[in-house]
């Protein structure tokens, strides 16, 4: 394990925006439980597709997209607040 200092642009919550040394752009740090939940949500989409339940698949996919959109908005807002251009 290596210890290092990182720039923390937000609170240290479940989706902190941080920049590691040597990186040009910050990233989003997801806690393990949040990552596990996101993975489970994607698995729900696949399960619904395999069962042919397109309504449930769409509903689950909409939920995943909303979660990712919220992360992206938070990320973009933080970059804008710190005058950092977006990497995309």
Coordinates of N, CA and C in Angstrom, one line a residue:
X1 N 0.8 -1.2 0.0 CA 0.0 0.0 0.0 C 0.9 1.2 0.0
X2 N 0.5 2.2 -0.8 CA 1.2 3.5 -0.9 C 0.3 4.6 -0.3
X3 N 0.9 5.4 0.5 CA 0.1 6.6 1.0 C 0.5 7.8 0.2
X4 N -0.5 8.6 -0.2 CA -0.2 9.8 -1.0 C -1.3 10.8 -0.6
X5 N -1.0 12.1 -1.0 CA -2.0 13.1 -0.8 C -2.7 13.3 -2.1
X6 N -4.0 13.7 -1.9 CA -4.9 13.9 -3.1 C -5.6 15.2 -2.8
X7 N -6.0 15.9 -3.9 CA -6.9 17.1 -3.8 C -8.3 16.6 -3.7
X8 N -9.0 17.1 -2.7 CA -10.4 16.8 -2.4 C -11.2 18.0 -2.8
X9 N -12.1 17.9 -3.8 CA -12.8 19.0 -4.3 C -14.2 19.0 -3.7
X10 N -14.7 18.0 -3.1 CA -16.0 17.9 -2.5 C -15.9 17.3 -1.1
X11 N -17.0 17.1 -0.4 CA -16.9 16.4 0.9 C -16.5 15.0 0.6
X12 N -16.2 14.3 1.6 CA -15.7 12.9 1.5 C -16.8 11.9 1.4
X13 N -18.0 12.2 0.9 CA -19.1 11.3 0.9 C -18.9 10.1 0.0
X14 N -20.1 9.6 -0.5 CA -20.0 8.3 -1.3 C -19.6 8.6 -2.7
X15 N -19.4 9.8 -3.1 CA -19.0 10.1 -4.5 C -18.1 11.3 -4.5
X16 N -17.0 11.2 -3.8 CA -16.1 12.4 -3.7 C -15.4 12.6 -5.0
X17 N -15.2 13.9 -5.3 CA -14.4 14.3 -6.5 C -13.0 14.6 -6.0
X18 N -12.0 13.8 -6.5 CA -10.7 14.0 -6.0 C -9.7 13.9 -7.2
X19 N -8.6 14.5 -7.1 CA -7.5 14.5 -8.1 C -6.3 13.9 -7.4
X20 N -5.8 12.8 -8.0 CA -4.6 12.1 -7.5 C -3.4 12.8 -8.1
X21 N -2.3 12.7 -7.4 CA -1.0 13.3 -7.9 C -0.7 12.7 -9.3
X22 N -0.2 13.6 -10.2 CA 0.2 13.2 -11.5 C -1.0 13.1 -12.5
X23 N -2.2 13.3 -12.0 CA -3.4 13.2 -12.9 C -3.8 14.6 -13.3
X24 N -4.1 14.8 -14.6 CA -4.5 16.1 -15.1 C -5.9 16.5 -14.6
X25 N -6.8 15.5 -14.6 CA -8.2 15.7 -14.2 C -8.6 15.0 -13.0
X26 N -9.5 15.6 -12.2 CA -10.1 14.8 -11.1 C -10.9 13.6 -11.5
X27 N -11.2 12.8 -10.6 CA -12.0 11.6 -10.8 C -13.1 11.6 -9.7
X28 N -14.0 10.6 -9.8 CA -15.0 10.4 -8.8 C -14.7 9.1 -8.1
X29 N -14.6 9.2 -6.8 CA -14.3 8.1 -5.9 C -15.6 7.5 -5.4
X30 N -15.9 6.3 -5.9 CA -17.1 5.6 -5.4 C -16.8 4.7 -4.2
X31 N -17.5 4.7 -3.2 CA -17.3 3.8 -2.1 C -17.7 2.4 -2.6
X32 N -17.1 1.4 -2.0 CA -17.4 0.0 -2.4 C -18.8 -0.4 -2.3
X33 N -19.6 0.1 -1.3 CA -21.0 -0.3 -1.3 C -21.8 0.4 -2.4
X34 N -21.4 1.6 -2.7 CA -22.1 2.3 -3.8 C -21.8 1.6 -5.2
X35 N -20.6 1.2 -5.3 CA -20.2 0.5 -6.5 C -21.0 -0.9 -6.6
X36 N -21.1 -1.5 -5.5 CA -21.8 -2.8 -5.5 C -23.3 -2.6 -5.8
X37 N -23.9 -1.5 -5.3 CA -25.3 -1.2 -5.7 C -25.4 -0.9 -7.1
X38 N -24.5 -0.1 -7.7 CA -24.6 0.2 -9.1 C -24.5 -1.1 -10.0
X39 N -23.6 -2.0 -9.6 CA -23.4 -3.2 -10.3 C -24.7 -4.0 -10.2
X40 N -25.3 -4.1 -9.1 CA -26.6 -4.8 -8.9 C -27.7 -4.2 -9.7
X41 N -27.7 -2.9 -9.9 CA -28.7 -2.2 -10.7 C -28.5 -2.6 -12.2
X42 N -27.3 -2.7 -12.6 CA -27.1 -3.1 -14.0 C -27.4 -4.6 -14.2
X43 N -27.2 -5.4 -13.2 CA -27.5 -6.8 -13.3 C -29.1 -7.0 -13.4
X44 N -29.8 -6.1 -12.7 CA -31.3 -6.1 -12.8 C -31.7 -5.8 -14.2
X45 N -31.1 -4.9 -14.9 CA -31.4 -4.6 -16.3 C -31.2 -5.9 -17.1
X46 N -30.1 -6.5 -17.0 CA -29.8 -7.7 -17.7 C -30.8 -8.9 -17.4
X47 N -31.1 -9.0 -16.1 CA -32.0 -10.1 -15.7 C -33.4 -9.8 -16.4
X48 N -33.9 -8.6 -16.4 CA -35.2 -8.3 -17.0 C -35.1 -8.5 -18.5
X49 N -34.0 -8.2 -19.1 CA -33.8 -8.5 -20.6 C -33.9 -10.0 -20.9
X50 N -33.2 -10.7 -20.1 CA -33.2 -12.2 -20.3 C -34.6 -12.8 -20.1
X51 N -35.4 -12.2 -19.2 CA -36.8 -12.7 -19.0 C -37.7 -12.2 -20.1
X52 N -37.2 -11.2 -20.9 CA -38.1 -10.6 -21.9 C -39.0 -9.5 -21.4
X53 N -38.8 -9.1 -20.1 CA -39.6 -8.1 -19.5 C -39.0 -6.7 -19.9
X54 N -39.3 -6.2 -21.0 CA -38.7 -5.0 -21.5 C -39.2 -3.7 -20.7
X55 N -40.4 -3.8 -20.2 CA -40.8 -2.7 -19.3 C -40.0 -2.5 -18.1
X56 N -39.7 -3.7 -17.4 CA -38.9 -3.7 -16.2 C -37.4 -3.3 -16.6
X57 N -37.0 -3.8 -17.7 CA -35.6 -3.5 -18.1 C -35.4 -2.0 -18.3
X58 N -36.4 -1.4 -19.0 CA -36.4 0.0 -19.3 C -36.4 0.8 -18.0
X59 N -37.3 0.4 -17.0 CA -37.4 1.1 -15.7 C -36.0 1.0 -15.0
X60 N -35.5 -0.2 -15.0 CA -34.2 -0.4 -14.3 C -33.1 0.4 -15.0
X61 N -33.1 0.4 -16.3 CA -32.0 1.1 -17.0 C -32.2 2.6 -16.8
X62 N -33.4 3.1 -16.7 CA -33.7 4.5 -16.4 C -33.1 4.9 -15.1
X63 N -33.2 4.0 -14.1 CA -32.7 4.2 -12.7 C -31.2 4.3 -12.8
X64 N -30.6 3.4 -13.5 CA -29.1 3.4 -13.6 C -28.6 4.7 -14.3
X65 N -29.3 5.1 -15.4 CA -28.9 6.3 -16.1 C -29.1 7.5 -15.2
X66 N -30.2 7.5 -14.4 CA -30.4 8.7 -13.5 C -29.3 8.8 -12.5
X67 N -28.8 7.6 -11.9 CA -27.7 7.6 -11.0 C -26.5 8.1 -11.6
X68 N -26.1 7.7 -12.8 CA -24.9 8.1 -13.5 C -25.0 9.5 -13.9
X69 N -26.2 10.0 -14.3 CA -26.4 11.4 -14.7 C -26.1 12.3 -13.4
X70 N -26.6 11.9 -12.3 CA -26.4 12.7 -11.1 C -24.9 12.8 -10.7
X71 N -24.2 11.6 -10.9 CA -22.7 11.7 -10.7 C -22.0 12.6 -11.7
X72 N -22.5 12.6 -12.9 CA -21.8 13.4 -13.9 C -22.1 14.9 -13.7
X73 N -23.4 15.2 -13.3 CA -23.7 16.6 -13.0 C -22.9 17.1 -11.8
X74 N -22.7 16.3 -10.8 CA -21.9 16.7 -9.6 C -20.5 16.9 -10.1
X75 N -19.9 16.0 -10.9 CA -18.6 16.1 -11.4 C -18.4 17.4 -12.2
X76 N -19.3 17.6 -13.1 CA -19.2 18.8 -14.0 C -19.3 20.1 -13.2
X77 N -20.2 20.1 -12.2 CA -20.4 21.3 -11.4 C -19.1 21.6 -10.6
X78 N -18.5 20.6 -10.0 CA -17.3 20.8 -9.3 C -16.2 21.3 -10.2
X79 N -16.0 20.7 -11.4 CA -15.0 21.2 -12.3 C -15.3 22.6 -12.7
X80 N -16.5 23.0 -13.0 CA -16.8 24.4 -13.3 C -16.5 25.3 -12.2
X81 N -16.8 24.9 -10.9 CA -16.5 25.8 -9.8 C -15.0 26.0 -9.6
X82 N -14.2 25.1 -10.1 CA -12.8 25.2 -9.9 C -12.1 25.6 -11.2
X83 N -12.8 26.0 -12.2 CA -12.3 26.4 -13.5 C -11.4 25.4 -14.1
X84 N -11.8 24.1 -14.0 CA -11.1 23.0 -14.7 C -12.0 22.6 -15.9
X85 N -11.4 22.5 -17.1 CA -12.1 22.1 -18.2 C -12.4 20.6 -18.1
X86 N -13.5 20.2 -18.7 CA -13.9 18.8 -18.7 C -13.1 18.0 -19.6
X87 N -12.8 16.7 -19.2 CA -12.0 15.9 -20.1 C -12.8 15.2 -21.2
X88 N -14.0 15.6 -21.4 CA -14.9 15.1 -22.5 C -15.6 16.1 -23.3

